[in-house]
Amino acid sequence: MTRQVSVSQPVLGAQEAACVNDALAKGAISGFFGEYLPMFEHEFAQYCECEFGVATTSGTTAIHLALAALGIGEGDEVLVSTLTNMATFFPVIYQGAIPVPIDIEPDTLNLDPGLLEARITKRTKAIIVVHLFGHPVDMDPVMAVARKHGLLVIEDAAEAHGATYKGRKVGGIGDVGCFSFYANKLITTGEGGMITTNNRACADKARNLRGLAFGDKMKFMHQAIGYNYRMTNLQAALGHAQFGRIEEFIAAKKRLADYYGRRFSELDTLRLPVVKSYARHVYWMYHVVLQGKAADRRVDVMDRLQQRGIETREGFIPFNMQRIFIDRGLTREDECPLANEVALRGFYIPSGTGLTGDELEYVADGVISVLQSL
Ligand SMILES: *Cc1c(COP(=O)(O)O)cnc(C)c1O
């Protein structure tokens, strides 16, 4: 029987069970009551060097809530890194704003800050950067452009819990950080997310909008058109336990990346993840790009790995390649050529923090042997 190695499995243990059971025993299961919610919000925000944390139902709703709380709406233009989960783009559309895709740096795969200024118009209000696969965006030039043009900066840090840029945690560098705690993220609440910020007005607004914008004096006289994006205390209990292990998980990702990096260093058919001098990379997923004689063989490579029980997943398809957006006239396929190239050649290999040394060796052997047999 062939072994099966999946791209990612959450690592959950006794501490997670104890916290969730404690919340259950106290009957504190909703998003309005219970001690785990404020605890998880506070500890995670502090970790991101932020004063405020607002927990949500997902990374997607965290981004939506951030845009709503910052007042980004109808007709506003938002510059967004094109190569990402489309969860970064959808909330811009929910708000009636117009997303403008920005092409990538070919090495980090993050948005190229040098391309921002040319896309700014009178209607531009914000930039959404994405710390892709756990490598921080080069934030200094992004913040300089934002300051010069009076733009807000939202960090989609859904893949980058604990990553740092010049020693500063991501999610606390721009105006608002947005995190996801989906099952395959660095720490998980099953489904969940959080906004981190040092802007009190923004945090208050987000907190109010998250809970249907109930009134202060008269609860059912609502203050705005709100949402129900509340994380439950049960999920926060899980998040609190996971948070206690965040550095353990990041260290496991680093070990995995160092190991793969050593094993693959001689392969001229693979472009490996880079780490810039400004970066602490947390390797949410170990993403590689085929090159040389393997450049156009992705389907084949992924199939052959699957036959060995090694699960892989294609990298993201950029905004400018999505039919749903091209058909609406929001973009053209050739708008971000560098991202397109990676989209067709990139994939990620098993990256779970629970993988054993034996499994890592099995994956590395498989990748090397498949690439050498092309
Ligand atoms: C996972 C992810 C999201 C969305 O988070 P959900 O919790 O799945 O809604 C957004 N952006 C990026 C870059 C992601 O990886």
mmCIF file of C-alpha atoms and ligand atoms in Angstrom:
data_model
loop_
_atom_site.group_PDB
_atom_site.id
_atom_site.type_symbol
_atom_site.label_atom_id
_atom_site.label_comp_id
_atom_site.label_asym_id
_atom_site.label_seq_id
_atom_site.Cartn_x
_atom_site.Cartn_y
_atom_site.Cartn_z
ATOM 1 C CA MET A 1 0.000 0.000 0.000
ATOM 2 C CA THR A 2 1.383 3.418 -0.886
ATOM 3 C CA ARG A 3 1.744 5.902 1.855
ATOM 4 C CA GLN A 4 -0.499 9.017 1.805
ATOM 5 C CA VAL A 5 0.958 12.410 2.694
ATOM 6 C CA SER A 6 -1.520 15.322 2.624
ATOM 7 C CA VAL A 7 -0.601 18.965 1.990
ATOM 8 C CA SER A 8 -1.708 19.982 5.459
ATOM 9 C CA GLN A 9 -3.451 18.628 8.561
ATOM 10 C CA PRO A 10 -4.173 20.667 11.693
ATOM 11 C CA VAL A 11 -2.288 19.578 14.812
ATOM 12 C CA LEU A 12 -4.742 19.438 17.733
ATOM 13 C CA GLY A 13 -4.132 17.999 21.178
ATOM 14 C CA ALA A 14 -5.200 17.754 24.787
ATOM 15 C CA GLN A 15 -4.935 21.500 25.446
ATOM 16 C CA GLU A 16 -7.343 22.268 22.598
ATOM 17 C CA ALA A 17 -9.823 19.710 23.944
ATOM 18 C CA ALA A 18 -9.508 21.064 27.490
ATOM 19 C CA CYS A 19 -10.224 24.661 26.458
ATOM 20 C CA VAL A 20 -13.167 23.789 24.196
ATOM 21 C CA ASN A 21 -14.652 21.518 26.886
ATOM 22 C CA ASP A 22 -14.252 24.268 29.445
ATOM 23 C CA ALA A 23 -16.185 26.707 27.238
ATOM 24 C CA LEU A 24 -18.854 24.039 26.687
ATOM 25 C CA ALA A 25 -19.143 23.254 30.378
ATOM 26 C CA LYS A 26 -19.709 26.934 31.104
ATOM 27 C CA GLY A 27 -22.359 27.166 28.383
ATOM 28 C CA ALA A 28 -20.379 29.979 26.792
ATOM 29 C CA ILE A 29 -20.846 28.988 23.173
ATOM 30 C CA SER A 30 -21.944 32.116 21.296
ATOM 31 C CA GLY A 31 -20.104 35.120 19.963
ATOM 32 C CA PHE A 32 -21.400 37.414 22.712
ATOM 33 C CA PHE A 33 -20.441 35.680 25.961
ATOM 34 C CA GLY A 34 -17.452 33.885 27.376
ATOM 35 C CA GLU A 35 -13.940 34.589 28.517
ATOM 36 C CA TYR A 36 -12.041 33.011 25.631
ATOM 37 C CA LEU A 37 -13.094 35.595 23.055
ATOM 38 C CA PRO A 38 -11.564 38.667 24.727
ATOM 39 C CA MET A 39 -8.585 36.553 25.832
ATOM 40 C CA PHE A 40 -7.841 35.303 22.324
ATOM 41 C CA GLU A 41 -8.381 38.744 20.789
ATOM 42 C CA HIS A 42 -6.082 40.361 23.304
ATOM 43 C CA GLU A 43 -3.242 37.832 23.168
ATOM 44 C CA PHE A 44 -3.234 37.574 19.385
ATOM 45 C CA ALA A 45 -3.352 41.357 18.890
ATOM 46 C CA GLN A 46 -0.500 41.788 21.388
ATOM 47 C CA TYR A 47 1.496 39.174 19.514
ATOM 48 C CA CYS A 48 1.024 41.265 16.346
ATOM 49 C CA GLU A 49 2.188 44.356 18.280
ATOM 50 C CA CYS A 50 -1.316 45.819 18.014
ATOM 51 C CA GLU A 51 -3.570 47.295 20.644
ATOM 52 C CA PHE A 52 -6.844 45.896 19.316
ATOM 53 C CA GLY A 53 -8.049 42.561 17.968
ATOM 54 C CA VAL A 54 -11.536 41.890 16.603
ATOM 55 C CA ALA A 55 -12.260 38.197 15.995
ATOM 56 C CA THR A 56 -14.467 37.243 13.048
ATOM 57 C CA THR A 57 -16.007 34.224 11.337
ATOM 58 C CA SER A 58 -13.268 33.959 8.670
ATOM 59 C CA GLY A 59 -10.356 35.650 6.965
ATOM 60 C CA THR A 60 -12.721 36.749 4.213
ATOM 61 C CA THR A 61 -15.090 38.448 6.655
ATOM 62 C CA ALA A 62 -12.110 40.013 8.474
ATOM 63 C CA ILE A 63 -11.120 41.703 5.201
ATOM 64 C CA HIS A 64 -14.714 42.735 4.521
ATOM 65 C CA LEU A 65 -15.090 44.148 8.020
ATOM 66 C CA ALA A 66 -11.800 46.055 7.675
ATOM 67 C CA LEU A 67 -12.928 47.671 4.420
ATOM 68 C CA ALA A 68 -16.338 48.554 5.893
ATOM 69 C CA ALA A 69 -14.823 49.946 9.113
ATOM 70 C CA LEU A 70 -12.362 52.055 7.127
ATOM 71 C CA GLY A 71 -15.212 53.454 5.034
ATOM 72 C CA ILE A 72 -14.129 52.047 1.692
ATOM 73 C CA GLY A 73 -17.173 51.868 -0.568
ATOM 74 C CA GLU A 74 -18.925 52.572 -3.842
ATOM 75 C CA GLY A 75 -16.571 53.594 -6.644
ATOM 76 C CA ASP A 76 -13.411 53.690 -4.509
ATOM 77 C CA GLU A 77 -10.394 52.059 -6.110
ATOM 78 C CA VAL A 78 -8.310 49.578 -4.150
ATOM 79 C CA LEU A 79 -4.902 48.327 -5.334
ATOM 80 C CA VAL A 80 -4.579 44.610 -4.575
ATOM 81 C CA SER A 81 -1.841 42.043 -5.092
ATOM 82 C CA THR A 82 -3.136 39.955 -8.006
ATOM 83 C CA LEU A 83 -1.635 36.602 -6.945
ATOM 84 C CA THR A 84 -3.684 35.505 -3.947
ATOM 85 C CA ASN A 85 -6.700 33.581 -2.760
ATOM 86 C CA MET A 86 -9.667 35.444 -4.338
ATOM 87 C CA ALA A 87 -10.903 35.899 -0.759
ATOM 88 C CA THR A 88 -8.672 38.998 -0.824
ATOM 89 C CA PHE A 89 -10.619 40.446 -3.767
ATOM 90 C CA PHE A 90 -14.238 39.440 -3.074
ATOM 91 C CA PRO A 91 -14.760 41.835 -0.141
ATOM 92 C CA VAL A 92 -13.644 44.774 -2.303
ATOM 93 C CA ILE A 93 -16.471 43.842 -4.682
ATOM 94 C CA TYR A 94 -18.966 43.359 -1.796
ATOM 95 C CA GLN A 95 -18.315 46.999 -0.901
ATOM 96 C CA GLY A 96 -18.982 48.225 -4.436
ATOM 97 C CA ALA A 97 -15.359 49.309 -4.704
ATOM 98 C CA ILE A 98 -13.149 48.633 -7.720
ATOM 99 C CA PRO A 99 -10.165 46.285 -7.340
ATOM 100 C CA VAL A 100 -7.044 47.125 -9.364
ATOM 101 C CA PRO A 101 -4.612 44.185 -9.637
ATOM 102 C CA ILE A 102 -0.891 44.727 -9.078
ATOM 103 C CA ASP A 103 1.645 42.322 -10.559
ATOM 104 C CA ILE A 104 4.216 40.446 -8.490
ATOM 105 C CA GLU A 105 7.937 40.348 -7.767
ATOM 106 C CA PRO A 106 9.085 37.147 -9.467
ATOM 107 C CA ASP A 107 11.103 35.977 -6.448
ATOM 108 C CA THR A 108 8.879 36.594 -3.402
ATOM 109 C CA LEU A 109 5.629 36.385 -5.446
ATOM 110 C CA ASN A 110 4.368 39.335 -3.375
ATOM 111 C CA LEU A 111 3.101 42.519 -4.992
ATOM 112 C CA ASP A 112 5.846 44.662 -6.531
ATOM 113 C CA PRO A 113 5.753 48.005 -4.666
ATOM 114 C CA GLY A 114 7.390 49.674 -7.677
ATOM 115 C CA LEU A 115 4.199 49.124 -9.693
ATOM 116 C CA LEU A 116 1.829 50.839 -7.259
ATOM 117 C CA GLU A 117 2.283 54.499 -8.087
ATOM 118 C CA ALA A 118 1.452 54.165 -11.803
ATOM 119 C CA ARG A 119 -1.987 52.723 -10.907
ATOM 120 C CA ILE A 120 -3.042 55.481 -8.499
ATOM 121 C CA THR A 121 -5.912 57.762 -9.581
ATOM 122 C CA LYS A 122 -8.052 60.380 -7.814
ATOM 123 C CA ARG A 123 -10.360 57.566 -6.730
ATOM 124 C CA THR A 124 -7.702 55.333 -5.156
ATOM 125 C CA LYS A 125 -8.351 54.882 -1.425
ATOM 126 C CA ALA A 126 -6.387 51.868 -0.258
ATOM 127 C CA ILE A 127 -3.797 49.188 -0.915
ATOM 128 C CA ILE A 128 -4.256 45.548 0.113
ATOM 129 C CA VAL A 129 -0.949 43.708 0.365
ATOM 130 C CA VAL A 130 -0.818 39.917 0.787
ATOM 131 C CA HIS A 131 2.073 38.278 2.644
ATOM 132 C CA LEU A 132 1.952 35.293 0.305
ATOM 133 C CA PHE A 133 2.757 31.822 1.641
ATOM 134 C CA GLY A 134 4.155 33.461 4.780
ATOM 135 C CA HIS A 135 6.820 35.723 3.246
ATOM 136 C CA PRO A 136 6.339 39.378 4.259
ATOM 137 C CA VAL A 137 5.782 42.060 1.633
ATOM 138 C CA ASP A 138 8.501 44.729 1.300
ATOM 139 C CA MET A 139 6.481 47.159 3.438
ATOM 140 C CA ASP A 140 8.694 50.290 3.578
ATOM 141 C CA PRO A 141 8.143 51.280 -0.073
ATOM 142 C CA VAL A 142 4.441 50.358 0.226
ATOM 143 C CA MET A 143 4.013 52.598 3.280
ATOM 144 C CA ALA A 144 5.971 55.416 1.585
ATOM 145 C CA VAL A 145 3.627 55.380 -1.435
ATOM 146 C CA ALA A 146 0.592 55.193 0.871
ATOM 147 C CA ARG A 147 1.765 58.165 2.936
ATOM 148 C CA LYS A 148 2.604 60.247 -0.123
ATOM 149 C CA HIS A 149 -0.873 59.717 -1.626
ATOM 150 C CA GLY A 150 -2.938 59.492 1.566
ATOM 151 C CA LEU A 151 -3.937 55.857 1.070
ATOM 152 C CA LEU A 152 -4.958 53.288 3.681
ATOM 153 C CA VAL A 153 -2.990 50.031 3.893
ATOM 154 C CA ILE A 154 -4.653 46.710 4.710
ATOM 155 C CA GLU A 155 -2.432 43.675 5.238
ATOM 156 C CA ASP A 156 -3.896 40.332 4.270
ATOM 157 C CA ALA A 157 -1.822 38.268 6.685
ATOM 158 C CA ALA A 158 -4.010 35.156 6.403
ATOM 159 C CA GLU A 159 -0.932 33.076 5.562
ATOM 160 C CA ALA A 160 1.632 34.870 7.671
ATOM 161 C CA HIS A 161 0.913 34.631 11.433
ATOM 162 C CA GLY A 162 4.191 35.490 13.141
ATOM 163 C CA ALA A 163 6.095 36.577 10.027
ATOM 164 C CA THR A 164 8.184 39.709 10.511
ATOM 165 C CA TYR A 165 9.357 42.547 8.296
ATOM 166 C CA LYS A 166 12.567 44.187 9.577
ATOM 167 C CA GLY A 167 11.736 42.734 12.977
ATOM 168 C CA ARG A 168 8.127 43.980 13.050
ATOM 169 C CA LYS A 169 5.222 41.558 13.027
ATOM 170 C CA VAL A 170 3.045 41.606 9.932
ATOM 171 C CA GLY A 171 -0.539 42.640 10.570
ATOM 172 C CA GLY A 172 0.665 45.568 12.668
ATOM 173 C CA ILE A 173 2.500 47.595 10.021
ATOM 174 C CA GLY A 174 -0.344 48.961 7.885
ATOM 175 C CA ASP A 175 -3.627 50.464 9.157
ATOM 176 C CA VAL A 176 -5.307 47.083 9.638
ATOM 177 C CA GLY A 177 -4.128 43.464 9.540
ATOM 178 C CA CYS A 178 -6.455 40.608 8.580
ATOM 179 C CA PHE A 179 -5.845 37.004 9.616
ATOM 180 C CA SER A 180 -7.534 33.673 8.897
ATOM 181 C CA PHE A 181 -7.788 30.729 11.279
ATOM 182 C CA TYR A 182 -9.126 28.267 8.723
ATOM 183 C CA ALA A 183 -8.153 24.641 9.376
ATOM 184 C CA ASN A 184 -5.000 24.734 7.233
ATOM 185 C CA LYS A 185 -3.656 28.079 8.494
ATOM 186 C CA LEU A 186 -0.754 28.463 10.929
ATOM 187 C CA ILE A 187 -3.086 28.356 13.897
ATOM 188 C CA THR A 188 -6.724 27.406 13.551
ATOM 189 C CA THR A 189 -10.198 27.807 15.023
ATOM 190 C CA GLY A 190 -11.734 25.550 12.342
ATOM 191 C CA GLU A 191 -13.182 28.577 10.603
ATOM 192 C CA GLY A 192 -12.328 32.042 11.860
ATOM 193 C CA GLY A 193 -10.427 35.257 11.400
ATOM 194 C CA MET A 194 -9.276 38.434 13.114
ATOM 195 C CA ILE A 195 -8.631 42.101 12.473
ATOM 196 C CA THR A 196 -5.618 43.627 14.227
ATOM 197 C CA THR A 197 -5.110 47.394 14.457
ATOM 198 C CA ASN A 198 -3.784 50.271 16.535
ATOM 199 C CA ASN A 199 -6.616 52.509 15.353
ATOM 200 C CA ARG A 200 -9.198 52.639 18.134
ATOM 201 C CA ALA A 201 -11.948 54.188 16.002
ATOM 202 C CA CYS A 202 -11.507 51.494 13.391
ATOM 203 C CA ALA A 203 -11.576 48.717 16.012
ATOM 204 C CA ASP A 204 -14.731 50.144 17.636
ATOM 205 C CA LYS A 205 -16.456 50.469 14.279
ATOM 206 C CA ALA A 206 -15.456 46.935 13.278
ATOM 207 C CA ARG A 207 -16.672 45.549 16.607
ATOM 208 C CA ASN A 208 -20.021 47.261 16.204
ATOM 209 C CA LEU A 209 -20.509 46.223 12.567
ATOM 210 C CA ARG A 210 -19.478 42.648 13.403
ATOM 211 C CA GLY A 211 -22.404 42.300 15.835
ATOM 212 C CA LEU A 212 -25.267 43.594 13.628
ATOM 213 C CA ALA A 213 -24.459 47.171 14.677
ATOM 214 C CA PHE A 214 -26.775 46.934 17.677
ATOM 215 C CA GLY A 215 -27.594 50.238 19.386
ATOM 216 C CA ASP A 216 -26.033 51.482 22.650
ATOM 217 C CA LYS A 217 -29.068 52.642 24.569
ATOM 218 C CA MET A 218 -31.772 50.813 22.642
ATOM 219 C CA LYS A 219 -30.317 47.550 21.436
ATOM 220 C CA PHE A 220 -32.695 47.146 18.503
ATOM 221 C CA MET A 221 -32.228 50.659 17.174
ATOM 222 C CA HIS A 222 -29.303 49.704 14.944
ATOM 223 C CA GLN A 223 -26.463 52.137 14.309
ATOM 224 C CA ALA A 224 -25.637 51.007 10.772
ATOM 225 C CA ILE A 225 -26.228 48.229 8.292
ATOM 226 C CA GLY A 226 -24.363 45.570 10.239
ATOM 227 C CA TYR A 227 -23.172 42.021 9.716
ATOM 228 C CA ASN A 228 -23.090 38.915 11.830
ATOM 229 C CA TYR A 229 -19.393 38.102 11.593
ATOM 230 C CA ARG A 230 -18.967 37.057 15.232
ATOM 231 C CA MET A 231 -16.494 34.317 16.109
ATOM 232 C CA THR A 232 -17.961 32.044 18.792
ATOM 233 C CA ASN A 233 -16.412 31.622 22.229
ATOM 234 C CA LEU A 234 -16.071 27.900 21.418
ATOM 235 C CA GLN A 235 -13.862 28.749 18.452
ATOM 236 C CA ALA A 236 -11.928 31.286 20.510
ATOM 237 C CA ALA A 237 -11.249 28.546 23.091
ATOM 238 C CA LEU A 238 -9.659 26.491 20.339
ATOM 239 C CA GLY A 239 -7.797 29.593 19.116
ATOM 240 C CA HIS A 240 -6.466 30.295 22.614
ATOM 241 C CA ALA A 241 -5.035 26.778 22.892
ATOM 242 C CA GLN A 242 -3.547 26.950 19.395
ATOM 243 C CA PHE A 243 -2.067 30.362 20.092
ATOM 244 C CA GLY A 244 -0.102 28.836 22.968
ATOM 245 C CA ARG A 245 1.699 26.698 20.383
ATOM 246 C CA ILE A 246 2.264 29.277 17.655
ATOM 247 C CA GLU A 247 6.058 29.439 17.994
ATOM 248 C CA GLU A 248 6.231 25.628 18.066
ATOM 249 C CA PHE A 249 4.296 25.532 14.763
ATOM 250 C CA ILE A 250 6.452 28.227 13.158
ATOM 251 C CA ALA A 251 9.605 26.368 14.190
ATOM 252 C CA ALA A 252 8.204 23.177 12.617
ATOM 253 C CA LYS A 253 7.506 25.033 9.348
ATOM 254 C CA LYS A 254 11.033 26.431 9.372
ATOM 255 C CA ARG A 255 12.550 22.977 9.910
ATOM 256 C CA LEU A 256 10.446 21.613 7.060
ATOM 257 C CA ALA A 257 11.495 24.431 4.711
ATOM 258 C CA ASP A 258 15.166 24.086 5.664
ATOM 259 C CA TYR A 259 14.992 20.351 5.006
ATOM 260 C CA TYR A 260 13.257 20.665 1.624
ATOM 261 C CA GLY A 261 15.632 23.492 0.706
ATOM 262 C CA ARG A 262 18.658 21.307 1.401
ATOM 263 C CA ARG A 263 17.245 18.339 -0.484
ATOM 264 C CA PHE A 264 16.183 20.366 -3.554
ATOM 265 C CA SER A 265 19.191 22.691 -3.772
ATOM 266 C CA GLU A 266 20.710 20.850 -6.750
ATOM 267 C CA LEU A 267 17.529 20.624 -8.834
ATOM 268 C CA ASP A 268 17.593 23.027 -11.792
ATOM 269 C CA THR A 269 13.925 22.278 -12.539
ATOM 270 C CA LEU A 270 12.562 23.843 -9.324
ATOM 271 C CA ARG A 271 12.519 27.468 -8.217
ATOM 272 C CA LEU A 272 12.491 27.376 -4.414
ATOM 273 C CA PRO A 273 11.037 29.963 -2.016
ATOM 274 C CA VAL A 274 13.373 32.887 -1.312
ATOM 275 C CA VAL A 275 13.906 34.697 1.999
ATOM 276 C CA LYS A 276 14.755 38.377 1.734
ATOM 277 C CA SER A 277 17.130 39.923 4.248
ATOM 278 C CA TYR A 278 14.207 41.878 5.751
ATOM 279 C CA ALA A 279 12.081 38.785 6.293
ATOM 280 C CA ARG A 280 11.168 36.149 8.811
ATOM 281 C CA HIS A 281 9.361 33.686 6.534
ATOM 282 C CA VAL A 282 6.839 31.396 8.262
ATOM 283 C CA TYR A 283 6.265 29.053 5.281
ATOM 284 C CA TRP A 284 2.508 28.591 5.518
ATOM 285 C CA MET A 285 2.927 26.299 2.508
ATOM 286 C CA TYR A 286 6.126 25.234 0.762
ATOM 287 C CA HIS A 287 5.438 26.590 -2.727
ATOM 288 C CA VAL A 288 7.740 25.845 -5.649
ATOM 289 C CA VAL A 289 7.744 26.939 -9.294
ATOM 290 C CA LEU A 290 8.718 24.612 -12.134
ATOM 291 C CA GLN A 291 11.383 25.915 -14.490
ATOM 292 C CA GLY A 292 13.747 24.747 -17.228
ATOM 293 C CA LYS A 293 12.680 21.507 -18.812
ATOM 294 C CA ALA A 294 9.945 21.019 -16.190
ATOM 295 C CA ALA A 295 8.400 24.460 -16.808
ATOM 296 C CA ASP A 296 5.357 23.220 -18.732
ATOM 297 C CA ARG A 297 4.974 19.828 -17.075
ATOM 298 C CA ARG A 298 2.955 20.712 -13.980
ATOM 299 C CA VAL A 299 -0.013 18.406 -14.638
ATOM 300 C CA ASP A 300 2.354 15.538 -15.219
ATOM 301 C CA VAL A 301 4.479 16.247 -12.145
ATOM 302 C CA MET A 302 1.442 16.594 -9.864
ATOM 303 C CA ASP A 303 -0.086 13.367 -11.262
ATOM 304 C CA ARG A 304 3.066 11.385 -10.721
ATOM 305 C CA LEU A 305 3.400 12.661 -7.166
ATOM 306 C CA GLN A 306 -0.230 11.728 -6.509
ATOM 307 C CA GLN A 307 0.507 8.201 -7.696
ATOM 308 C CA ARG A 308 3.075 8.009 -4.932
ATOM 309 C CA GLY A 309 0.508 9.210 -2.413
ATOM 310 C CA ILE A 310 2.054 12.688 -2.219
ATOM 311 C CA GLU A 311 -0.665 15.310 -2.286
ATOM 312 C CA THR A 312 0.094 18.656 -3.955
ATOM 313 C CA ARG A 313 -1.998 21.698 -4.817
ATOM 314 C CA GLU A 314 -1.737 24.194 -7.652
ATOM 315 C CA GLY A 315 -0.755 27.699 -6.603
ATOM 316 C CA PHE A 316 -3.265 30.536 -6.808
ATOM 317 C CA ILE A 317 -4.762 31.773 -10.065
ATOM 318 C CA PRO A 318 -4.401 35.565 -10.175
ATOM 319 C CA PHE A 319 -7.338 37.994 -10.305
ATOM 320 C CA ASN A 320 -6.496 38.919 -13.905
ATOM 321 C CA MET A 321 -6.899 35.296 -15.057
ATOM 322 C CA GLN A 322 -10.312 34.724 -13.429
ATOM 323 C CA ARG A 323 -13.140 34.505 -15.992
ATOM 324 C CA ILE A 324 -15.649 35.875 -13.479
ATOM 325 C CA PHE A 325 -13.730 39.164 -13.410
ATOM 326 C CA ILE A 326 -12.639 39.299 -17.053
ATOM 327 C CA ASP A 327 -16.293 38.813 -18.134
ATOM 328 C CA ARG A 328 -17.329 41.757 -15.962
ATOM 329 C CA GLY A 329 -14.752 43.991 -17.624
ATOM 330 C CA LEU A 330 -12.746 44.387 -14.399
ATOM 331 C CA THR A 331 -9.451 43.102 -15.813
ATOM 332 C CA ARG A 332 -7.716 41.556 -18.818
ATOM 333 C CA GLU A 333 -5.866 38.285 -18.818
ATOM 334 C CA ASP A 334 -2.556 39.937 -19.784
ATOM 335 C CA GLU A 335 -2.779 42.672 -17.124
ATOM 336 C CA CYS A 336 -0.225 40.985 -14.797
ATOM 337 C CA PRO A 337 2.072 38.807 -16.933
ATOM 338 C CA LEU A 338 4.521 37.808 -14.196
ATOM 339 C CA ALA A 339 1.741 36.432 -12.006
ATOM 340 C CA ASN A 340 0.329 34.460 -14.942
ATOM 341 C CA GLU A 341 3.594 32.676 -15.448
ATOM 342 C CA VAL A 342 3.773 31.533 -11.823
ATOM 343 C CA ALA A 343 0.080 30.583 -11.834
ATOM 344 C CA LEU A 344 0.735 28.003 -14.532
ATOM 345 C CA ARG A 345 3.953 26.635 -13.042
ATOM 346 C CA GLY A 346 3.600 26.846 -9.275
ATOM 347 C CA PHE A 347 2.340 24.281 -6.793
ATOM 348 C CA TYR A 348 2.838 23.402 -3.177
ATOM 349 C CA ILE A 349 3.889 20.180 -1.527
ATOM 350 C CA PRO A 350 3.040 18.681 1.896
ATOM 351 C CA SER A 351 3.703 21.365 4.501
ATOM 352 C CA GLY A 352 1.844 20.340 7.659
ATOM 353 C CA THR A 353 3.478 21.016 11.018
ATOM 354 C CA GLY A 354 2.724 17.436 12.086
ATOM 355 C CA LEU A 355 4.727 15.731 9.335
ATOM 356 C CA THR A 356 7.369 13.338 10.636
ATOM 357 C CA GLY A 357 11.001 13.286 9.485
ATOM 358 C CA ASP A 358 10.186 10.065 7.726
ATOM 359 C CA GLU A 359 7.322 11.630 5.787
ATOM 360 C CA LEU A 360 9.417 14.641 4.808
ATOM 361 C CA GLU A 361 12.081 12.320 3.487
ATOM 362 C CA TYR A 362 9.470 10.339 1.542
ATOM 363 C CA VAL A 363 8.118 13.551 -0.045
ATOM 364 C CA ALA A 364 11.573 14.906 -0.906
ATOM 365 C CA ASP A 365 12.650 11.563 -2.425
ATOM 366 C CA GLY A 366 9.426 11.489 -4.462
ATOM 367 C CA VAL A 367 9.787 15.034 -5.781
ATOM 368 C CA ILE A 368 13.422 14.489 -6.761
ATOM 369 C CA SER A 369 12.735 11.197 -8.456
ATOM 370 C CA VAL A 370 9.704 12.521 -10.399
ATOM 371 C CA LEU A 371 11.610 15.574 -11.618
ATOM 372 C CA GLN A 372 14.637 13.545 -12.614
ATOM 373 C CA SER A 373 12.460 11.127 -14.601
ATOM 374 C CA LEU A 374 10.919 13.834 -16.838
HETATM 375 C C1 LIG B 1 -7.086 31.702 3.581
HETATM 376 C C2 LIG B 1 -6.950 33.044 2.980
HETATM 377 C C3 LIG B 1 -7.975 33.994 3.018
HETATM 378 C C4 LIG B 1 -9.365 33.682 3.466
HETATM 379 O O1 LIG B 1 -9.503 33.187 4.722
HETATM 380 P P1 LIG B 1 -10.809 32.310 5.070
HETATM 381 O O2 LIG B 1 -10.686 32.150 6.542
HETATM 382 O O3 LIG B 1 -10.702 31.026 4.317
HETATM 383 O O4 LIG B 1 -12.001 33.108 4.670
HETATM 384 C C5 LIG B 1 -7.717 35.261 2.548
HETATM 385 N N1 LIG B 1 -6.535 35.582 2.022
HETATM 386 C C6 LIG B 1 -5.542 34.696 1.919
HETATM 387 C C7 LIG B 1 -4.251 35.139 1.329
HETATM 388 C C8 LIG B 1 -5.716 33.388 2.370
HETATM 389 O O5 LIG B 1 -4.737 32.496 2.247
#
